[in-house]
mmCIF file of C-alpha atoms in Angstrom:
data_model
loop_
_atom_site.group_PDB
_atom_site.id
_atom_site.type_symbol
_atom_site.label_atom_id
_atom_site.label_comp_id
_atom_site.label_asym_id
_atom_site.label_seq_id
_atom_site.Cartn_x
_atom_site.Cartn_y
_atom_site.Cartn_z
ATOM 1 C CA MET A 1 121.214 104.373 40.946
ATOM 2 C CA LYS A 2 117.858 104.708 42.353
ATOM 3 C CA SER A 3 114.607 106.800 41.886
ATOM 4 C CA ARG A 4 114.041 109.527 44.092
ATOM 5 C CA ARG A 5 109.720 108.206 43.412
ATOM 6 C CA THR A 6 111.418 104.917 44.388
ATOM 7 C CA PHE A 7 113.493 106.138 47.237
ATOM 8 C CA LEU A 8 110.297 107.616 48.874
ATOM 9 C CA LYS A 9 108.605 104.708 48.717
ATOM 10 C CA GLN A 10 111.140 102.078 50.380
ATOM 11 C CA MET A 11 110.680 105.419 52.843
ATOM 12 C CA GLY A 12 106.843 104.140 53.025
ATOM 13 C CA VAL A 13 105.651 108.487 51.423
ATOM 14 C CA VAL A 14 104.715 109.232 48.635
ATOM 15 C CA SER A 15 106.695 110.877 45.446
ATOM 16 C CA ALA A 16 108.072 114.286 46.503
ATOM 17 C CA GLY A 17 108.034 115.984 43.384
ATOM 18 C CA LEU A 18 107.742 119.561 43.742
ATOM 19 C CA PRO A 19 105.302 121.717 41.265
ATOM 20 C CA LEU A 20 106.781 124.094 38.822
ATOM 21 C CA VAL A 21 106.373 128.082 39.662
ATOM 22 C CA GLY A 22 106.155 130.552 37.472
ATOM 23 C CA PRO A 23 108.195 133.478 36.074
ATOM 24 C CA GLN A 24 110.413 135.454 37.971
ATOM 25 C CA LEU A 25 108.175 138.676 37.805
ATOM 26 C CA PHE A 26 111.037 141.389 39.096
ATOM 27 C CA SER A 27 114.620 142.172 38.567
ATOM 28 C CA PHE A 28 117.822 142.337 40.366
ATOM 29 C CA ASN A 29 120.969 143.904 39.520
ATOM 30 C CA PRO A 30 124.195 142.964 41.566
ATOM 31 C CA GLN A 31 127.114 145.212 42.672
ATOM 32 C CA GLN A 32 129.961 142.597 41.174
ATOM 33 C CA SER A 33 132.088 142.229 43.635
ATOM 34 C CA PRO A 34 136.405 142.347 44.762
ATOM 35 C CA ALA A 35 137.890 139.424 42.769
ATOM 36 C CA ASN A 36 139.965 137.353 46.195
ATOM 37 C CA GLU A 37 136.404 137.258 47.816
ATOM 38 C CA LYS A 38 135.715 133.360 48.248
ATOM 39 C CA VAL A 39 132.914 131.539 47.198
ATOM 40 C CA LEU A 40 130.168 129.562 48.512
ATOM 41 C CA ARG A 41 129.895 126.083 46.649
ATOM 42 C CA VAL A 42 127.047 124.692 46.981
ATOM 43 C CA ALA A 43 124.708 121.768 46.339
ATOM 44 C CA LEU A 44 120.992 121.403 46.152
ATOM 45 C CA MET A 45 119.827 118.230 47.355
ATOM 46 C CA GLY A 46 115.531 117.566 45.755
ATOM 47 C CA LEU A 47 115.591 118.709 42.677
ATOM 48 C CA GLY A 48 111.466 119.814 42.358
ATOM 49 C CA GLY A 49 109.988 123.620 41.495
ATOM 50 C CA TYR A 50 112.233 125.405 44.025
ATOM 51 C CA ALA A 51 115.065 124.477 43.640
ATOM 52 C CA LYS A 52 114.885 125.495 40.171
ATOM 53 C CA ARG A 53 113.936 129.061 41.517
ATOM 54 C CA VAL A 54 116.734 129.086 43.570
ATOM 55 C CA ALA A 55 119.586 127.415 40.486
ATOM 56 C CA GLU A 56 118.392 130.241 37.863
ATOM 57 C CA ALA A 57 118.450 132.556 40.929
ATOM 58 C CA MET A 58 121.821 131.438 41.886
ATOM 59 C CA LYS A 59 123.100 131.892 38.590
ATOM 60 C CA ASP A 60 123.473 136.002 39.547
ATOM 61 C CA CYS A 61 125.018 134.959 43.442
ATOM 62 C CA LYS A 62 129.009 136.982 43.760
ATOM 63 C CA ARG A 63 129.365 135.309 46.453
ATOM 64 C CA ALA A 64 127.947 131.824 45.505
ATOM 65 C CA LYS A 65 127.495 129.005 42.776
ATOM 66 C CA VAL A 66 126.271 125.965 42.688
ATOM 67 C CA THR A 67 128.900 123.021 42.717
ATOM 68 C CA GLY A 68 127.365 119.719 43.460
ATOM 69 C CA LEU A 69 123.626 117.809 43.331
ATOM 70 C CA ILE A 70 121.183 115.457 44.821
ATOM 71 C CA SER A 71 118.657 114.098 43.763
ATOM 72 C CA GLY A 72 117.285 109.920 43.542
ATOM 73 C CA THR A 73 116.741 110.844 39.310
ATOM 74 C CA PRO A 74 118.860 109.795 37.719
ATOM 75 C CA GLU A 75 117.246 112.034 34.419
ATOM 76 C CA LYS A 76 117.041 114.933 36.646
ATOM 77 C CA LEU A 77 120.820 113.916 37.349
ATOM 78 C CA LYS A 78 121.754 114.139 33.930
ATOM 79 C CA GLU A 79 119.937 117.453 33.001
ATOM 80 C CA TRP A 80 120.327 119.318 35.802
ATOM 81 C CA GLY A 81 124.562 119.181 35.041
ATOM 82 C CA ALA A 82 124.355 119.685 31.833
ATOM 83 C CA LEU A 83 121.967 122.555 32.556
ATOM 84 C CA TYR A 84 124.005 124.519 35.732
ATOM 85 C CA ASN A 85 127.501 123.171 34.833
ATOM 86 C CA VAL A 86 127.540 119.849 37.308
ATOM 87 C CA PRO A 87 130.541 117.470 36.241
ATOM 88 C CA GLU A 88 129.522 113.387 36.969
ATOM 89 C CA LYS A 89 131.694 113.067 39.283
ATOM 90 C CA ASN A 90 129.359 116.157 42.065
ATOM 91 C CA ARG A 91 126.273 114.793 41.957
ATOM 92 C CA TYR A 92 124.975 112.021 43.947
ATOM 93 C CA ASN A 93 121.398 110.271 44.716
ATOM 94 C CA TYR A 94 120.365 109.605 48.238
ATOM 95 C CA GLN A 95 121.928 106.939 49.083
ATOM 96 C CA ASN A 96 125.608 107.775 48.623
ATOM 97 C CA PHE A 97 126.192 111.421 49.372
ATOM 98 C CA ASP A 98 127.202 111.059 52.231
ATOM 99 C CA SER A 99 130.437 110.908 50.205
ATOM 100 C CA ILE A 100 130.290 114.430 48.846
ATOM 101 C CA LYS A 101 132.391 114.270 52.481
ATOM 102 C CA ASN A 102 135.762 113.673 50.141
ATOM 103 C CA ASN A 103 135.015 116.075 47.687
ATOM 104 C CA PRO A 104 136.704 119.759 47.608
ATOM 105 C CA ASP A 105 134.255 121.160 45.074
ATOM 106 C CA ILE A 106 131.211 120.954 47.829
ATOM 107 C CA ASP A 107 131.177 123.623 50.854
ATOM 108 C CA ALA A 108 127.319 123.094 51.511
ATOM 109 C CA VAL A 109 124.282 121.353 50.556
ATOM 110 C CA TYR A 110 120.927 123.273 50.238
ATOM 111 C CA VAL A 111 118.043 120.972 51.629
ATOM 112 C CA ILE A 112 114.938 121.794 49.421
ATOM 113 C CA THR A 113 113.524 118.450 50.770
ATOM 114 C CA PRO A 114 110.042 117.964 51.500
ATOM 115 C CA ASN A 115 109.916 118.437 55.217
ATOM 116 C CA SER A 116 109.838 114.855 56.850
ATOM 117 C CA LEU A 117 112.990 114.489 55.315
ATOM 118 C CA HIS A 118 114.955 118.062 55.789
ATOM 119 C CA HIS A 119 116.138 115.585 59.832
ATOM 120 C CA ASN A 120 118.297 113.396 57.757
ATOM 121 C CA HIS A 121 119.444 115.248 55.252
ATOM 122 C CA THR A 122 120.414 117.615 57.215
ATOM 123 C CA ILE A 123 122.424 115.568 60.030
ATOM 124 C CA ARG A 124 124.417 113.583 57.458
ATOM 125 C CA ALA A 125 124.943 116.021 55.207
ATOM 126 C CA ALA A 126 126.522 117.653 58.857
ATOM 127 C CA ARG A 127 128.080 114.707 60.075
ATOM 128 C CA ALA A 128 130.476 115.112 56.209
ATOM 129 C CA GLY A 129 131.055 118.341 57.147
ATOM 130 C CA LYS A 130 129.108 120.410 54.603
ATOM 131 C CA HIS A 131 127.951 123.685 56.199
ATOM 132 C CA VAL A 132 123.704 123.212 55.329
ATOM 133 C CA ILE A 133 121.377 125.800 54.265
ATOM 134 C CA CYS A 134 118.015 123.766 54.657
ATOM 135 C CA GLU A 135 114.292 124.988 53.358
ATOM 136 C CA LYS A 136 111.796 125.771 55.980
ATOM 137 C CA PRO A 137 109.741 124.044 58.280
ATOM 138 C CA MET A 138 113.431 123.233 59.328
ATOM 139 C CA ALA A 139 111.561 119.707 60.310
ATOM 140 C CA ILE A 140 107.772 118.193 61.497
ATOM 141 C CA SER A 141 109.227 118.714 65.576
ATOM 142 C CA VAL A 142 110.773 120.084 67.885
ATOM 143 C CA LYS A 143 112.354 116.183 69.033
ATOM 144 C CA GLU A 144 113.772 116.809 65.468
ATOM 145 C CA GLY A 145 115.373 120.200 64.802
ATOM 146 C CA GLN A 146 117.073 120.205 67.935
ATOM 147 C CA GLU A 147 119.067 117.079 66.560
ATOM 148 C CA MET A 148 119.412 119.229 63.971
ATOM 149 C CA VAL A 149 121.174 121.884 65.879
ATOM 150 C CA GLU A 150 123.068 119.099 67.917
ATOM 151 C CA ALA A 151 124.315 117.296 65.003
ATOM 152 C CA CYS A 152 125.362 120.935 63.333
ATOM 153 C CA LYS A 153 127.125 122.326 66.028
ATOM 154 C CA LYS A 154 128.574 119.423 67.064
ATOM 155 C CA ALA A 155 129.753 118.798 62.956
ATOM 156 C CA GLY A 156 131.815 122.708 63.427
ATOM 157 C CA VAL A 157 128.961 123.782 60.606
ATOM 158 C CA HIS A 158 126.254 126.528 59.889
ATOM 159 C CA LEU A 159 122.599 125.382 60.254
ATOM 160 C CA LEU A 160 120.979 128.173 58.581
ATOM 161 C CA VAL A 161 117.227 128.518 57.161
ATOM 162 C CA GLY A 162 115.752 129.582 53.862
ATOM 163 C CA TYR A 163 113.879 132.641 55.600
ATOM 164 C CA ARG A 164 114.412 134.237 52.097
ATOM 165 C CA MET A 165 112.349 136.886 53.785
ATOM 166 C CA ARG A 166 114.900 138.157 56.182
ATOM 167 C CA PHE A 167 116.846 139.177 53.734
ATOM 168 C CA GLU A 168 114.593 140.929 51.788
ATOM 169 C CA PRO A 169 114.484 145.020 51.681
ATOM 170 C CA HIS A 170 111.775 145.933 52.525
ATOM 171 C CA THR A 171 111.126 143.772 55.197
ATOM 172 C CA LEU A 172 114.652 145.649 56.624
ATOM 173 C CA GLU A 173 113.430 149.019 55.759
ATOM 174 C CA ALA A 174 110.263 147.941 57.979
ATOM 175 C CA VAL A 175 111.996 146.247 61.016
ATOM 176 C CA ARG A 176 114.265 149.467 61.082
ATOM 177 C CA MET A 177 111.828 151.409 61.384
ATOM 178 C CA ARG A 178 109.814 149.976 63.761
ATOM 179 C CA LYS A 179 113.760 149.496 65.957
ATOM 180 C CA GLU A 180 114.144 153.104 65.213
ATOM 181 C CA GLY A 181 110.743 153.562 67.025
ATOM 182 C CA GLU A 182 109.095 155.253 63.976
ATOM 183 C CA LEU A 183 105.669 153.421 64.868
ATOM 184 C CA GLY A 184 106.014 153.913 68.636
ATOM 185 C CA ALA A 185 105.421 151.559 70.965
ATOM 186 C CA ILE A 186 103.886 147.896 69.704
ATOM 187 C CA LYS A 187 100.529 147.154 69.616
ATOM 188 C CA PHE A 188 98.926 144.796 66.940
ATOM 189 C CA PHE A 189 99.671 142.531 63.773
ATOM 190 C CA GLN A 190 97.981 141.108 61.619
ATOM 191 C CA GLY A 191 99.724 138.466 59.385
ATOM 192 C CA LEU A 192 97.587 136.400 56.396
ATOM 193 C CA SER A 193 98.440 133.839 54.426
ATOM 194 C CA GLY A 194 96.727 131.538 52.186
ATOM 195 C CA PHE A 195 96.366 130.582 49.026
ATOM 196 C CA ARG A 196 94.058 127.826 47.740
ATOM 197 C CA ILE A 197 96.761 124.375 46.809
ATOM 198 C CA GLY A 198 95.859 121.820 43.202
ATOM 199 C CA ASN A 199 96.821 118.057 43.205
ATOM 200 C CA PRO A 200 95.348 116.667 46.264
ATOM 201 C CA ASN A 201 97.963 113.544 45.698
ATOM 202 C CA GLN A 202 100.934 116.442 46.388
ATOM 203 C CA TRP A 203 102.750 115.756 49.123
ATOM 204 C CA ARG A 204 102.166 118.734 51.395
ATOM 205 C CA LEU A 205 98.844 116.846 51.533
ATOM 206 C CA ASN A 206 100.878 114.408 53.068
ATOM 207 C CA LYS A 207 100.868 114.024 56.855
ATOM 208 C CA GLU A 208 103.530 111.202 56.730
ATOM 209 C CA LEU A 209 105.729 114.091 54.338
ATOM 210 C CA ALA A 210 104.948 116.975 55.015
ATOM 211 C CA GLY A 211 103.831 116.614 59.275
ATOM 212 C CA GLY A 212 100.810 118.103 58.867
ATOM 213 C CA GLY A 213 98.695 121.061 56.157
ATOM 214 C CA ALA A 214 98.715 124.637 55.563
ATOM 215 C CA LEU A 215 100.435 126.022 59.369
ATOM 216 C CA MET A 216 103.858 123.829 58.062
ATOM 217 C CA ASP A 217 103.951 125.464 54.676
ATOM 218 C CA ILE A 218 101.808 128.793 54.302
ATOM 219 C CA GLY A 219 101.474 129.428 57.628
ATOM 220 C CA ILE A 220 104.506 129.815 58.274
ATOM 221 C CA TYR A 221 105.454 133.520 56.849
ATOM 222 C CA ALA A 222 102.477 134.160 59.415
ATOM 223 C CA ILE A 223 104.266 133.247 62.415
ATOM 224 C CA ASN A 224 107.523 133.953 61.345
ATOM 225 C CA GLY A 225 106.457 136.860 60.133
ATOM 226 C CA CYS A 226 105.544 137.713 63.401
ATOM 227 C CA ARG A 227 108.121 137.507 64.672
ATOM 228 C CA TYR A 228 110.516 139.441 63.074
ATOM 229 C CA MET A 229 108.261 141.994 62.025
ATOM 230 C CA VAL A 230 106.810 142.849 66.180
ATOM 231 C CA GLY A 231 110.664 142.178 67.482
ATOM 232 C CA GLU A 232 109.343 140.132 70.647
ATOM 233 C CA GLU A 233 108.542 136.398 70.997
ATOM 234 C CA PRO A 234 105.153 135.711 71.966
ATOM 235 C CA ILE A 235 104.153 133.686 75.256
ATOM 236 C CA TRP A 236 100.648 132.823 74.390
ATOM 237 C CA VAL A 237 98.639 131.279 71.760
ATOM 238 C CA THR A 238 95.381 130.397 71.292
ATOM 239 C CA ALA A 239 94.096 128.584 67.747
ATOM 240 C CA GLN A 240 91.167 127.214 66.230
ATOM 241 C CA GLU A 241 90.825 124.808 63.188
ATOM 242 C CA THR A 242 88.081 125.194 60.179
ATOM 243 C CA LYS A 243 88.039 122.564 58.066
ATOM 244 C CA THR A 244 85.760 122.390 54.943
ATOM 245 C CA ASP A 245 87.011 119.871 52.725
ATOM 246 C CA PRO A 246 88.796 116.261 54.825
ATOM 247 C CA VAL A 247 88.742 113.848 52.080
ATOM 248 C CA LYS A 248 90.850 116.470 50.476
ATOM 249 C CA PHE A 249 92.575 117.209 54.078
ATOM 250 C CA LYS A 250 92.446 114.338 55.781
ATOM 251 C CA ALA A 251 93.957 113.781 59.273
ATOM 252 C CA GLY A 252 96.723 115.347 60.660
ATOM 253 C CA VAL A 253 96.003 117.564 57.413
ATOM 254 C CA ASP A 254 95.279 121.000 58.577
ATOM 255 C CA GLU A 255 92.346 123.202 56.239
ATOM 256 C CA THR A 256 92.817 126.102 57.824
ATOM 257 C CA ILE A 257 93.870 127.397 60.853
ATOM 258 C CA LEU A 258 93.227 130.805 62.484
ATOM 259 C CA PHE A 259 95.585 131.814 65.738
ATOM 260 C CA GLN A 260 96.947 134.460 68.123
ATOM 261 C CA PHE A 261 99.531 135.609 70.150
ATOM 262 C CA GLY A 262 100.375 137.810 73.146
ATOM 263 C CA PHE A 263 103.179 139.436 74.224
ATOM 264 C CA LYS A 264 104.906 140.419 76.897
ATOM 265 C CA SER A 265 104.354 143.519 76.249
ATOM 266 C CA GLY A 266 101.439 143.762 75.799
ATOM 267 C CA ALA A 267 101.179 143.907 71.986
ATOM 268 C CA THR A 268 99.056 141.155 70.529
ATOM 269 C CA ALA A 269 98.886 139.112 66.461
ATOM 270 C CA SER A 270 96.330 137.638 65.151
ATOM 271 C CA CYS A 271 97.517 135.241 61.407
ATOM 272 C CA LEU A 272 95.745 133.403 59.081
ATOM 273 C CA SER A 273 97.143 129.938 57.657
ATOM 274 C CA THR A 274 95.528 128.214 55.004
ATOM 275 C CA TYR A 275 95.398 126.302 51.788
ATOM 276 C CA ASN A 276 91.652 127.093 50.405
ATOM 277 C CA MET A 277 92.028 130.964 50.424
ATOM 278 C CA ASN A 278 92.926 132.992 47.400
ATOM 279 C CA TYR A 279 94.290 136.932 47.508
ATOM 280 C CA LEU A 280 95.573 136.224 51.474
ATOM 281 C CA ASP A 281 99.163 137.810 51.317
ATOM 282 C CA ARG A 282 99.542 140.820 54.167
ATOM 283 C CA PHE A 283 100.577 141.963 57.025
ATOM 284 C CA PHE A 284 100.252 144.244 59.014
ATOM 285 C CA LEU A 285 101.744 146.214 61.876
ATOM 286 C CA ASN A 286 99.859 148.834 64.544
ATOM 287 C CA GLY A 287 102.215 150.748 66.563
ATOM 288 C CA GLU A 288 100.656 153.864 69.478
ATOM 289 C CA ARG A 289 102.093 156.209 66.622
ATOM 290 C CA GLY A 290 101.869 154.712 63.507
ATOM 291 C CA PHE A 291 101.572 152.011 60.560
ATOM 292 C CA ILE A 292 103.414 149.555 58.646
ATOM 293 C CA GLU A 293 101.019 146.959 55.258
ATOM 294 C CA MET A 294 102.619 145.211 53.160
ATOM 295 C CA GLN A 295 100.973 143.586 50.877
ATOM 296 C CA PRO A 296 101.999 141.375 48.549
ATOM 297 C CA ALA A 297 104.330 140.412 52.527
ATOM 298 C CA THR A 298 105.988 137.084 51.479
ATOM 299 C CA GLY A 299 106.026 136.764 47.789
ATOM 300 C CA TYR A 300 108.156 136.742 45.419
ATOM 301 C CA GLY A 301 108.162 139.367 44.195
ATOM 302 C CA PRO A 302 107.471 142.006 43.484
ATOM 303 C CA ILE A 303 106.894 143.308 48.022
ATOM 304 C CA ARG A 304 104.630 146.021 47.918
ATOM 305 C CA ALA A 305 104.925 148.317 51.690
ATOM 306 C CA ARG A 306 103.348 151.644 52.844
ATOM 307 C CA SER A 307 103.848 152.623 56.378
ATOM 308 C CA ASN A 308 101.039 155.894 58.323
ATOM 309 C CA LYS A 309 104.273 158.225 56.151
ATOM 310 C CA GLY A 310 103.458 156.837 53.039
ATOM 311 C CA GLU A 311 105.054 153.942 50.142
ATOM 312 C CA ILE A 312 108.071 152.507 51.493
ATOM 313 C CA ASN A 313 110.328 152.397 48.396
ATOM 314 C CA ALA A 314 112.527 149.825 48.599
ATOM 315 C CA PRO A 315 115.212 148.244 45.598
ATOM 316 C CA VAL A 316 113.064 145.041 44.194
ATOM 317 C CA VAL A 317 114.981 142.079 44.302
ATOM 318 C CA VAL A 318 115.098 138.406 43.836
ATOM 319 C CA HIS A 319 114.894 136.580 47.047
ATOM 320 C CA GLN A 320 116.201 133.961 46.331
ATOM 321 C CA THR A 321 119.759 135.519 44.977
ATOM 322 C CA VAL A 322 119.918 138.532 47.338
ATOM 323 C CA GLN A 323 119.382 135.159 49.913
ATOM 324 C CA ILE A 324 122.565 132.906 49.077
ATOM 325 C CA ASP A 325 124.881 135.772 48.538
ATOM 326 C CA GLU A 326 124.312 137.324 52.367
ATOM 327 C CA MET A 327 123.979 132.922 53.801
ATOM 328 C CA ALA A 328 127.748 132.838 52.131
ATOM 329 C CA ALA A 329 128.533 135.834 53.832
ATOM 330 C CA ILE A 330 127.547 134.902 56.797
ATOM 331 C CA ILE A 331 129.385 131.544 56.273
ATOM 332 C CA LEU A 332 132.481 132.205 54.519
ATOM 333 C CA ASP A 333 132.762 136.009 56.510
ATOM 334 C CA GLY A 334 130.831 135.709 59.962
ATOM 335 C CA LYS A 335 128.641 138.167 58.667
ATOM 336 C CA LYS A 336 126.079 138.951 61.547
ATOM 337 C CA PRO A 337 122.687 138.971 59.473
ATOM 338 C CA GLU A 338 120.213 142.140 59.825
ATOM 339 C CA ILE A 339 117.730 139.509 61.013
ATOM 340 C CA PRO A 340 118.761 135.690 62.555
ATOM 341 C CA VAL A 341 118.522 133.037 59.618
ATOM 342 C CA ASP A 342 119.845 129.893 62.163
ATOM 343 C CA GLY A 343 119.081 126.935 63.283
ATOM 344 C CA GLU A 344 117.429 128.349 66.899
ATOM 345 C CA VAL A 345 115.198 130.714 64.794
ATOM 346 C CA GLY A 346 114.173 127.428 62.564
ATOM 347 C CA LEU A 347 113.397 125.298 65.978
ATOM 348 C CA GLN A 348 111.519 128.449 67.593
ATOM 349 C CA ASP A 349 109.352 128.788 64.997
ATOM 350 C CA LEU A 350 108.984 124.765 65.014
ATOM 351 C CA ARG A 351 107.829 125.115 69.088
ATOM 352 C CA ILE A 352 105.262 127.978 68.283
ATOM 353 C CA ILE A 353 103.816 125.735 65.322
ATOM 354 C CA GLU A 354 103.921 122.592 67.705
ATOM 355 C CA ALA A 355 101.971 124.686 70.689
ATOM 356 C CA ILE A 356 99.682 126.335 67.409
ATOM 357 C CA TYR A 357 98.463 122.483 66.951
ATOM 358 C CA LYS A 358 98.415 121.819 70.780
ATOM 359 C CA ALA A 359 95.853 125.300 71.258
ATOM 360 C CA VAL A 360 94.012 123.635 68.593
ATOM 361 C CA GLU A 361 93.273 119.958 70.219
ATOM 362 C CA THR A 362 92.608 121.339 73.415
ATOM 363 C CA GLY A 363 91.002 124.446 73.120
ATOM 364 C CA LYS A 364 92.295 126.336 75.647
ATOM 365 C CA LYS A 365 95.252 128.926 75.775
ATOM 366 C CA ILE A 366 99.265 127.454 75.741
ATOM 367 C CA PRO A 367 102.249 129.047 77.451
ATOM 368 C CA LEU A 368 105.204 129.052 74.807
#
């Protein structure tokens, strides 16, 4: 069995190891589900730092459990298999995981590999007859995203994207307030998403693996958040890029991009995506009769929010636990989420990302 590092090198890319993340800062007390409810059996693909967070969160899931593992590193398969009680017959590498089609212990594959690998991994999982949960961004191009959507439709399986914030209670309350007219007509949104990135050799700074830079990672929170907070799709975009470290942020890897949206209603948005500034995790939504501010808006927790009426008090949850349980209900029960998380949602983010990059390149307003 070849290691993940070897596998990636064969594809002409560098190691895809994800950085470890810190401990949970919040708690979650789920209600026990009825014993007769089905449980979604999930194989995790790409055993890096974020997969570890997902696996730990899934210990508290009532509708889902980890039953399979996919990695190019034999040591990880052995270690994770023992840790999460996954038998050896349910452990796969990147070369042989297509055989999961014959494994009744696995219903879905959660793709948590680097961005450029999502396309291949999603299509292969779909052809194996398994539902797919794919981390964001869904792909590195609109073309790839469309092929993923079509492959899952053809296979008759769900394609969901890991938009955990679309299940987060403070976010849902903010969207409810906007939908019910408590803010009046929406006029403006601001989304700030950024942090100072560390190791210059990590996959997120490799264009072949990431498909770009900050915009393809942290910036997607501002893009996606703008869409569900405003409640409209943008009809045009303008954008400007700033790069202060061309050694760390090579050609095709953006450091900081400021971008603006316009909407059919007349609302506008101003957003920032960066790998060179900390403490940027804020949403602000302005309406004729009120506002909502979220800060932190998308971090792992706890999320904090307030409006012109005061604090928004919503349950503090482990995002990934809620996300996977809700996705299990979508797949197993046909539940309709309050805010969609399907492949079409991911595809629209990719269209917007491509338009932002085009606006940076041309200096022009790009219609959407």
